[in-house]
XYZ file of C-alpha atoms in Angstrom:
628
model
C 72.365 58.613 -1.746
C 69.759 59.298 0.911
C 67.806 56.183 -0.153
C 70.920 54.071 0.281
C 71.529 55.607 3.713
C 67.895 55.014 4.687
C 68.114 51.392 3.576
C 71.285 50.858 5.603
C 69.657 52.366 8.699
C 66.602 50.130 8.217
C 68.761 47.042 7.867
C 70.715 47.972 11.002
C 67.508 48.486 12.992
C 66.139 45.144 11.789
C 69.374 43.403 12.744
C 69.287 44.918 16.228
C 65.631 43.978 16.705
C 66.362 40.466 15.489
C 69.252 40.138 17.953
C 67.040 41.395 20.782
C 64.178 39.019 19.994
C 66.227 35.926 19.073
C 65.424 33.170 21.545
C 68.170 32.060 23.891
C 69.769 28.694 23.112
C 68.066 25.682 24.609
C 70.354 24.425 27.357
C 71.000 20.717 27.688
C 73.047 19.125 30.452
C 75.035 16.031 29.524
C 77.167 13.619 31.519
C 80.756 12.888 30.436
C 82.276 9.448 31.009
C 85.896 8.392 30.779
C 88.074 11.217 29.495
C 86.841 14.550 30.854
C 87.137 18.086 29.421
C 90.693 19.383 29.416
C 92.235 16.119 30.604
C 94.065 15.220 27.371
C 97.265 17.269 27.355
C 100.276 17.096 25.061
C 103.800 16.591 26.401
C 107.191 16.248 24.789
C 110.227 14.539 26.304
C 113.364 12.615 25.550
C 112.642 9.008 24.633
C 113.699 7.905 28.124
C 111.218 10.300 29.776
C 113.710 12.954 30.835
C 113.183 16.651 30.119
C 109.406 16.283 30.018
C 107.479 19.488 29.417
C 104.067 20.524 28.102
C 104.162 20.990 24.346
C 101.850 24.011 24.386
C 101.799 26.992 26.719
C 98.032 27.343 26.452
C 96.703 23.809 26.557
C 93.283 22.857 25.291
C 91.778 19.410 25.012
C 94.725 18.202 22.895
C 95.559 14.638 21.867
C 96.796 12.179 19.202
C 100.027 13.834 18.003
C 101.956 12.788 14.871
C 105.514 13.854 14.070
C 106.326 15.182 10.588
C 108.922 13.159 8.610
C 111.401 16.071 8.684
C 111.051 16.416 12.459
C 110.205 20.116 12.229
C 106.528 20.029 13.144
C 103.856 18.027 14.939
C 100.231 17.628 13.919
C 97.657 16.906 16.616
C 93.954 17.014 17.366
C 92.429 19.743 19.526
C 88.997 20.795 20.709
C 90.202 24.257 21.715
C 87.911 25.896 19.160
C 84.937 23.586 19.643
C 84.844 20.537 17.412
C 87.800 18.183 17.043
C 90.119 19.703 14.412
C 93.695 19.200 13.240
C 96.414 21.674 14.258
C 100.104 21.986 13.542
C 102.820 23.225 15.893
C 106.616 23.334 16.106
C 108.347 21.010 18.591
C 109.222 24.063 20.701
C 105.521 24.921 21.031
C 105.578 27.848 18.610
C 103.910 28.396 15.263
C 100.517 26.993 16.199
C 98.268 26.797 13.124
C 94.835 25.328 12.512
C 94.595 22.936 9.558
C 90.899 22.007 9.523
C 87.834 23.970 10.588
C 84.875 21.661 10.054
C 82.024 21.113 12.519
C 82.671 17.409 11.994
C 85.164 15.271 13.873
C 88.749 15.293 12.458
C 91.350 13.194 14.274
C 94.145 10.564 14.179
C 96.307 12.195 11.526
C 99.409 10.597 9.995
C 101.885 12.122 7.530
C 102.756 10.895 4.077
C 106.481 10.072 3.854
C 107.173 13.254 1.850
C 105.356 15.358 4.467
C 103.043 16.920 1.886
C 99.829 15.136 2.856
C 97.977 13.844 5.862
C 95.685 10.860 6.133
C 93.202 11.255 8.960
C 89.868 10.098 10.361
C 86.830 12.292 9.786
C 83.056 12.178 10.015
C 82.625 14.974 7.478
C 81.099 12.618 4.902
C 78.000 10.830 6.186
C 78.765 11.105 9.896
C 80.664 7.865 10.444
C 84.429 7.565 10.869
C 86.200 7.221 7.530
C 89.626 8.018 6.132
C 90.342 11.281 4.350
C 93.509 12.811 2.940
C 94.532 16.460 3.226
C 96.885 18.225 0.836
C 98.834 20.491 3.194
C 99.695 22.992 0.447
C 96.306 23.321 -1.225
C 94.426 22.708 2.053
C 92.037 20.414 0.165
C 90.560 17.295 1.758
C 89.495 14.194 -0.164
C 87.489 11.192 1.018
C 89.486 7.957 0.886
C 87.113 5.362 2.374
C 83.384 5.121 2.941
C 81.020 2.917 4.896
C 79.491 2.696 8.344
C 81.788 0.320 10.212
C 84.393 2.902 11.230
C 88.011 3.236 10.033
C 90.692 4.182 12.560
C 94.381 4.927 13.184
C 95.791 5.172 9.632
C 99.533 4.935 8.938
C 101.347 5.673 5.671
C 104.023 3.187 4.523
C 107.588 4.597 4.259
C 107.582 4.122 0.474
C 104.257 5.965 0.157
C 102.501 3.103 -1.658
C 100.151 1.923 1.099
C 98.061 3.139 4.012
C 97.365 0.698 6.836
C 94.447 1.175 9.220
C 92.105 -0.677 11.544
C 88.431 -1.008 10.698
C 85.129 -2.386 11.969
C 83.698 -2.547 8.444
C 81.360 -5.383 7.642
C 80.421 -6.201 11.249
C 77.715 -5.171 13.694
C 79.370 -4.605 17.090
C 77.790 -7.227 19.368
C 76.715 -6.692 22.931
C 79.398 -7.653 25.409
C 78.735 -10.954 27.122
C 75.726 -10.400 29.381
C 75.897 -6.614 29.038
C 74.392 -3.755 27.026
C 77.744 -2.162 26.113
C 79.172 -3.031 22.717
C 82.357 -4.956 22.067
C 84.628 -3.553 19.403
C 85.588 -5.798 16.509
C 88.303 -4.541 14.178
C 90.781 -5.879 11.653
C 93.877 -4.505 9.955
C 93.519 -3.398 6.339
C 95.780 -1.784 3.763
C 94.926 0.212 0.648
C 96.681 2.483 -1.835
C 96.506 6.262 -1.274
C 94.168 6.556 -4.262
C 91.680 4.217 -2.562
C 92.401 1.144 -4.666
C 93.763 -2.256 -3.673
C 91.894 -2.692 -0.373
C 93.233 -5.798 1.378
C 92.332 -7.336 4.734
C 95.320 -8.646 6.682
C 93.759 -10.223 9.788
C 91.194 -13.010 10.015
C 88.237 -11.274 11.692
C 86.032 -11.872 14.697
C 88.317 -10.209 17.224
C 90.281 -6.957 17.483
C 93.585 -5.690 16.077
C 94.440 -2.008 15.918
C 96.891 0.894 15.540
C 99.053 -0.547 12.743
C 102.482 1.028 12.170
C 104.887 0.157 9.370
C 108.355 -1.306 9.664
C 111.075 0.539 7.739
C 111.265 -2.143 5.009
C 107.560 -1.668 4.063
C 107.024 -5.409 4.449
C 105.232 -5.615 7.785
C 103.000 -3.700 10.143
C 103.099 -3.856 13.923
C 99.780 -3.792 15.802
C 98.184 -4.768 19.095
C 95.497 -7.464 19.260
C 93.008 -8.981 21.700
C 89.720 -10.840 21.724
C 86.503 -8.919 21.161
C 85.474 -9.520 24.771
C 88.807 -8.148 26.017
C 87.949 -4.769 24.478
C 85.691 -4.273 27.482
C 88.502 -4.383 30.049
C 90.938 -2.518 27.783
C 88.658 0.525 27.658
C 88.726 1.010 31.434
C 90.943 3.771 32.772
C 92.904 1.280 34.860
C 92.199 -2.162 33.406
C 91.802 -4.931 35.993
C 94.527 -7.440 36.735
C 94.606 -10.279 34.247
C 93.707 -8.099 31.283
C 96.126 -8.184 28.412
C 96.827 -7.533 24.770
C 99.377 -8.962 22.337
C 101.829 -7.065 20.174
C 102.079 -8.660 16.741
C 103.984 -8.246 13.515
C 101.939 -8.904 10.349
C 103.419 -9.752 6.954
C 101.457 -7.700 4.402
C 102.082 -10.179 1.588
C 100.818 -13.284 3.396
C 98.898 -11.962 6.398
C 101.017 -14.158 8.648
C 101.044 -12.832 12.200
C 103.945 -13.264 14.600
C 103.668 -12.384 18.285
C 106.251 -9.946 19.640
C 107.459 -10.818 23.159
C 106.597 -7.848 25.353
C 105.361 -9.238 28.663
C 101.918 -9.086 30.233
C 99.475 -6.212 30.487
C 97.344 -3.945 28.324
C 99.800 -2.795 25.650
C 98.561 -0.330 23.024
C 99.903 2.099 20.402
C 103.019 0.155 19.251
C 105.583 1.970 17.058
C 108.621 0.355 15.356
C 111.844 2.236 16.099
C 115.498 1.892 15.181
C 117.570 -1.146 16.166
C 114.501 -3.398 15.964
C 113.037 -1.817 19.094
C 109.330 -1.073 19.505
C 107.852 1.602 21.728
C 104.377 1.165 23.128
C 102.022 2.421 25.834
C 101.412 0.215 28.861
C 97.975 1.234 30.114
C 97.418 -0.990 33.154
C 99.300 -1.590 36.384
C 100.657 0.618 39.131
C 103.262 2.304 36.934
C 101.724 2.922 33.512
C 103.496 4.816 30.761
C 105.709 4.310 27.721
C 107.789 1.148 27.571
C 109.994 -0.507 24.975
C 110.293 -4.125 23.850
C 114.031 -3.852 24.560
C 113.259 -3.285 28.244
C 113.905 0.447 28.255
C 111.413 2.756 29.913
C 110.013 6.075 28.765
C 107.734 8.755 30.217
C 105.423 7.570 32.984
C 101.796 8.315 33.788
C 98.400 7.802 32.148
C 99.744 8.075 28.592
C 97.414 7.106 25.744
C 99.167 7.698 22.397
C 102.762 8.566 21.540
C 104.770 9.456 18.431
C 108.531 9.439 18.137
C 110.687 11.935 16.254
C 112.273 10.598 13.046
C 115.597 10.063 14.834
C 113.853 8.310 17.747
C 115.411 10.610 20.340
C 112.241 12.447 21.370
C 108.671 11.447 21.916
C 105.479 13.520 21.903
C 102.408 12.092 23.599
C 99.174 12.869 25.336
C 98.287 11.812 28.799
C 95.483 12.490 31.199
C 95.775 15.516 33.437
C 93.193 17.016 35.796
C 89.872 17.899 34.164
C 89.089 21.556 33.578
C 85.743 22.886 34.747
C 83.558 24.735 34.023
C 83.355 23.268 30.565
C 80.926 23.049 27.709
C 80.600 20.487 24.977
C 80.680 21.660 21.378
C 77.228 21.666 19.781
C 76.788 21.381 16.028
C 73.629 23.475 16.366
C 74.119 26.848 18.138
C 70.444 26.788 19.150
C 71.399 24.075 21.660
C 73.929 24.893 24.347
C 75.528 21.785 25.866
C 77.137 21.833 29.302
C 78.639 19.029 31.359
C 77.047 18.012 34.626
C 76.732 14.965 36.845
C 74.739 11.850 36.094
C 71.000 11.611 35.385
C 70.144 15.339 35.626
C 66.511 16.365 36.239
C 65.285 19.969 36.085
C 62.923 21.167 38.810
C 59.467 22.520 37.772
C 60.573 26.017 38.753
C 63.551 25.726 36.431
C 65.846 26.863 39.239
C 67.381 23.590 40.457
C 68.915 20.489 38.993
C 68.731 17.083 40.662
C 71.762 14.861 39.969
C 73.521 11.735 41.171
C 77.003 12.185 42.595
C 79.499 11.195 45.255
C 82.748 12.797 46.476
C 85.047 10.768 44.232
C 83.612 12.712 41.263
C 85.833 15.549 42.458
C 82.973 18.041 42.633
C 82.702 20.486 45.562
C 79.834 19.154 47.673
C 78.261 20.757 50.734
C 76.690 17.952 52.733
C 74.215 17.774 55.568
C 75.357 14.229 56.186
C 78.441 12.123 56.670
C 78.791 10.678 53.172
C 79.890 7.149 52.413
C 82.165 7.821 49.416
C 81.474 4.364 48.006
C 77.777 5.117 47.476
C 75.935 7.356 45.053
C 73.811 10.090 46.595
C 71.213 12.639 45.459
C 72.398 16.234 45.182
C 70.937 19.511 43.956
C 72.559 22.512 42.341
C 71.457 25.640 40.548
C 70.033 24.817 37.133
C 71.999 25.588 34.016
C 75.407 25.665 35.706
C 78.166 23.466 34.360
C 80.320 21.332 36.639
C 82.510 23.522 38.806
C 80.373 26.655 38.546
C 78.055 25.983 41.456
C 77.762 24.154 44.746
C 76.328 20.660 44.901
C 74.404 20.067 48.105
C 73.657 16.513 49.103
C 69.912 16.179 49.499
C 69.644 12.574 50.592
C 71.761 9.482 51.037
C 71.240 5.899 52.106
C 73.712 4.285 54.479
C 74.006 1.030 52.576
C 72.583 1.492 49.072
C 73.074 3.625 45.975
C 70.514 6.153 44.763
C 69.446 6.834 41.175
C 67.475 10.041 40.504
C 63.975 9.893 39.095
C 62.496 13.375 39.066
C 60.481 16.097 40.748
C 56.783 16.154 41.459
C 54.862 18.654 39.293
C 54.517 20.966 42.291
C 58.243 20.696 43.023
C 57.610 19.669 46.621
C 58.711 16.023 46.325
C 61.431 13.987 44.635
C 61.083 10.410 43.479
C 64.041 8.093 42.955
C 65.215 4.485 43.208
C 67.251 2.797 45.940
C 69.437 -0.280 45.485
C 72.973 -1.456 44.953
C 72.628 -1.398 41.127
C 75.825 -3.359 40.481
C 75.080 -3.144 36.756
C 75.951 0.554 36.940
C 78.545 0.649 39.694
C 80.752 -2.469 39.565
C 82.363 -1.951 36.189
C 81.544 -4.743 33.780
C 81.397 -7.521 36.380
C 77.616 -7.953 36.505
C 76.373 -10.256 33.764
C 72.831 -10.675 32.459
C 72.750 -13.911 30.534
C 68.976 -14.191 30.756
C 66.251 -11.581 31.446
C 65.701 -12.814 35.017
C 69.278 -11.784 35.846
C 68.188 -8.161 35.606
C 66.661 -8.447 39.073
C 70.259 -7.590 39.938
C 69.951 -7.662 43.766
C 66.628 -5.801 43.651
C 65.708 -2.132 44.037
C 62.793 -0.060 45.296
C 61.176 3.223 44.340
C 61.244 5.832 47.124
C 60.052 9.392 47.662
C 61.201 12.307 49.833
C 60.195 15.912 50.376
C 62.146 18.487 48.412
C 64.097 19.374 51.565
C 65.284 15.760 51.964
C 62.881 14.807 54.754
C 60.060 12.271 54.835
C 61.739 9.271 53.220
C 59.245 6.588 52.197
C 59.638 3.453 50.078
C 56.783 3.061 47.621
C 57.494 -0.405 46.231
C 58.528 -3.590 47.999
C 59.586 -7.137 47.269
C 62.562 -8.640 45.483
C 62.016 -7.014 42.064
C 64.313 -4.381 40.614
C 62.044 -1.332 40.423
C 63.733 1.838 39.194
C 63.700 4.980 37.041
C 60.356 6.399 38.275
C 58.728 9.398 36.606
C 55.789 11.483 37.836
C 52.613 12.032 35.840
C 51.793 15.744 35.385
C 48.845 15.347 37.788
C 51.262 14.298 40.560
C 48.974 11.408 41.515
C 50.724 8.627 39.621
C 54.170 7.603 38.511
C 55.555 5.149 35.970
C 58.585 2.947 36.585
C 60.309 -0.070 35.121
C 60.504 -3.454 36.776
C 62.581 -6.585 36.375
C 61.433 -9.544 38.442
C 61.363 -13.324 38.368
C 57.693 -13.050 37.391
C 58.037 -10.581 34.542
C 59.319 -7.246 33.338
C 58.137 -4.068 31.683
C 56.592 -0.786 32.758
C 54.218 -0.287 35.657
C 52.089 2.650 36.858
C 51.396 3.181 40.559
C 48.622 5.333 42.014
C 50.196 7.225 44.899
C 46.950 7.458 46.860
C 45.833 3.828 46.638
C 49.239 2.213 45.887
C 47.449 0.214 43.192
C 49.783 -0.950 40.398
C 48.744 -1.473 36.780
C 50.780 -3.139 34.047
C 51.612 -0.912 31.089
C 53.999 -3.182 29.118
C 55.531 -6.644 29.474
C 58.581 -6.308 27.227
C 62.235 -5.550 27.952
C 61.558 -1.839 28.574
C 63.505 0.765 30.520
C 63.909 4.492 31.312
C 60.212 5.511 31.222
C 59.392 9.225 31.266
C 55.954 10.790 31.437
C 55.446 13.622 28.968
C 54.979 17.109 30.486
C 51.700 17.225 28.553
C 50.576 13.984 30.183
C 49.445 12.286 26.985
C 52.429 9.985 26.393
C 54.999 7.892 28.214
C 58.364 7.545 26.507
C 60.688 4.578 27.101
C 63.532 2.532 25.592
C 62.839 -1.022 24.400
C 65.349 -3.733 23.589
C 64.394 -4.783 20.076
C 65.650 -7.535 17.798
C 66.210 -10.171 20.453
C 67.522 -9.950 23.982
C 71.327 -9.579 23.896
C 71.469 -10.818 20.312
C 74.073 -9.427 17.890
C 71.399 -7.617 15.906
C 69.574 -6.325 18.963
C 69.350 -2.655 19.830
C 67.565 -0.267 22.151
C 65.054 2.015 20.474
C 62.758 4.787 21.687
C 59.018 4.210 21.905
C 55.999 6.099 23.184
C 52.724 4.750 24.518
C 49.625 6.325 26.004
C 49.140 5.886 29.765
C 46.160 3.597 29.088
C 48.399 1.202 27.144
C 47.199 2.131 23.655
C 48.914 3.730 20.644
C 52.339 2.122 21.013
C 54.690 3.895 18.595
C 58.326 3.254 17.718
C 60.205 6.529 17.168
C 63.704 5.262 16.312
C 65.000 2.193 14.558
C 68.732 1.587 14.976
C 71.386 1.002 14.104
C 72.866 1.051 17.570
C 71.306 1.919 20.907
C 68.995 4.884 21.488
C 68.286 5.517 25.168
C 68.631 7.863 28.165
C 65.982 10.182 26.811
C 64.610 13.417 28.227
C 61.501 15.462 27.386
C 61.905 19.167 26.773
C 59.978 21.282 29.313
C 57.241 21.955 26.747
C 57.027 18.297 25.710
C 57.764 19.114 22.067
C 61.283 17.709 21.816
C 63.189 14.631 22.916
C 66.927 14.691 23.545
C 68.663 11.321 23.813
C 71.982 9.479 23.596
C 72.686 7.176 20.683
C 75.411 4.895 19.359
C 74.059 5.042 15.807
C 77.182 6.724 14.399
C 79.395 3.919 15.691
C 82.926 3.942 17.027
C 85.205 6.783 15.961
C 88.406 5.424 17.467
C 89.806 2.323 19.083
C 88.165 1.966 22.472
C 91.357 1.602 24.527
C 92.084 5.311 24.119
C 88.784 6.775 25.374
C 88.575 5.257 28.903
C 84.776 5.129 28.650
C 82.254 2.284 29.063
C 80.499 3.288 25.842
C 82.901 5.400 23.751
C 80.383 5.910 20.994
C 77.653 7.914 22.732
C 76.452 10.998 20.876
C 73.612 13.380 21.733
C 70.659 13.754 19.350
C 67.381 15.653 19.376
C 64.057 15.031 17.612
C 60.396 16.016 17.791
C 58.208 14.235 20.328
C 56.462 12.171 17.641
C 59.565 11.375 15.596
C 58.135 13.282 12.638
C 61.248 15.267 11.779
C 64.771 14.208 10.943
C 66.838 13.311 13.977
C 69.513 15.980 14.517
C 72.973 15.176 15.838
C 74.351 17.672 18.384
C 77.701 16.151 19.409
C 80.396 14.491 17.299
C 83.454 13.071 19.044
C 84.986 9.812 20.259
C 84.209 10.306 23.960
C 81.102 9.119 25.787
C 78.436 11.732 26.479
C 75.194 10.454 27.918
C 72.157 10.914 30.153
C 71.146 14.286 28.680
C 68.661 16.461 30.540
C 67.206 19.877 29.813
C 69.094 22.388 31.929
C 66.740 25.339 31.622
C 63.083 26.031 30.988
C 62.078 28.037 27.931
C 58.932 29.167 26.156
C 57.572 27.075 23.319
C 58.773 28.163 19.876
């Protein structure tokens, strides 16, 4: 007995020592785009919008509800426990229960007509969005589709024989015209619940999504647009002139008939009684739920809606105010992910974070200057604090141009950055780059200031677009990218002599000097400039121009990298896992951005840290740590 007691004591001591010596999680700051933490909130109301109330007393990041066929419960997606999982709740807000508990992404559920099963979208297979079914009694999930193109928004037919869904299978999402963001191509498919009988209903090359069945099982209703129009549709308030079509598709023949519903960006159509169709109108000055009959429903920035079986009530999610401070769920607990502003850069002391911001971000800013709210400025905050937990102090602003952060000098006494209008980043999708020379984009210069904001000096000149500078560890040189009428690539400037040497001549961007000084990391557009098969990949090169090495190789774009403080790891954003939902619902320029980490030389498997349908980008290390 004593030996057992002694062993238990020893195990307890070892556990305590292990807990005391376990290294703290590595902290990474990431930038959210489009939908922000806590914004998606569930509401329930009468079909005409009266008696609106929150569905849940304690709201999380909740979205994409689906009403059970008996009207007694609602299934929805929530990130309240970390990853996106499925939950069930009564229409009165009681009886909340969690249905899935995977670290993967589970979303977009729809009931079988008998209410015993769900079909939903999940990444729990190989990481891409596919359809799964869930037996609600046995709590067992089964994979229904596979592939890498992405399957979205499933809907079960009333007779239970078919499941309709939208899918990007079989296509590589092309770059948008003259841009680096991807269009979304999708078609409507149907298949039997056992996975057999796959049939494509639409012709391909454009976009149709969110199919819903008519009561006779003969047709599905969807919304459609061109592939290029998916760019405008993903904006939070699509510009005037944007539009989608509501269509009815015969499942036997594939014949498509347009449903008269007026102009505008119309999404999420649902057939209702009396041949009416409810849908979400996303654009305009009075967005909300509308009906083909001319009736009006709840107003506001609604994204998806589901009607009760009798059509008298509607449950929906719409955008509310974001909730900060907030963290992003990380699949690896050794990496703690927090939201911050754009292009974060950690100071050498590890105490401050340099970011890009302006007042319209809604972040409390203490300014030394009168800020032009239309322009991006440089700000600093305490390192490792998520949005809303600290004060952002404007460090420097330009009266007429935007600023993009570069980084700190090794001594922490200076900050390097770029100055220009950068319409490619700030004017939506209006700037087009149909040929490499277009990337001059009104020009930009590299500038430097003291860490207190004084001593502004422009280091480059001319009409070229020079940006994204990064200091060498010796503090005597910096690397930057250039686009000019005479060429492009990476350049190194000697700060003492102002001499410039050419490092590369390809379509390269986002250079970063390793903390060890031996390598420069950058993103290169491979596979042809703006070609359908093109992608951005991560490379390294020595500062003398030798030993070029490609670390990643598609699919998708890998970019916005950041070195860990010890130079051993690279964190970056990637679109390699593809779309997980139809882009109109995410309100983000690139609603496929996930955060990944790998070793500096690409020698280990790339590890995925985030898994959702939002855009999370420009990661930066938010705290220093000792090498492991």
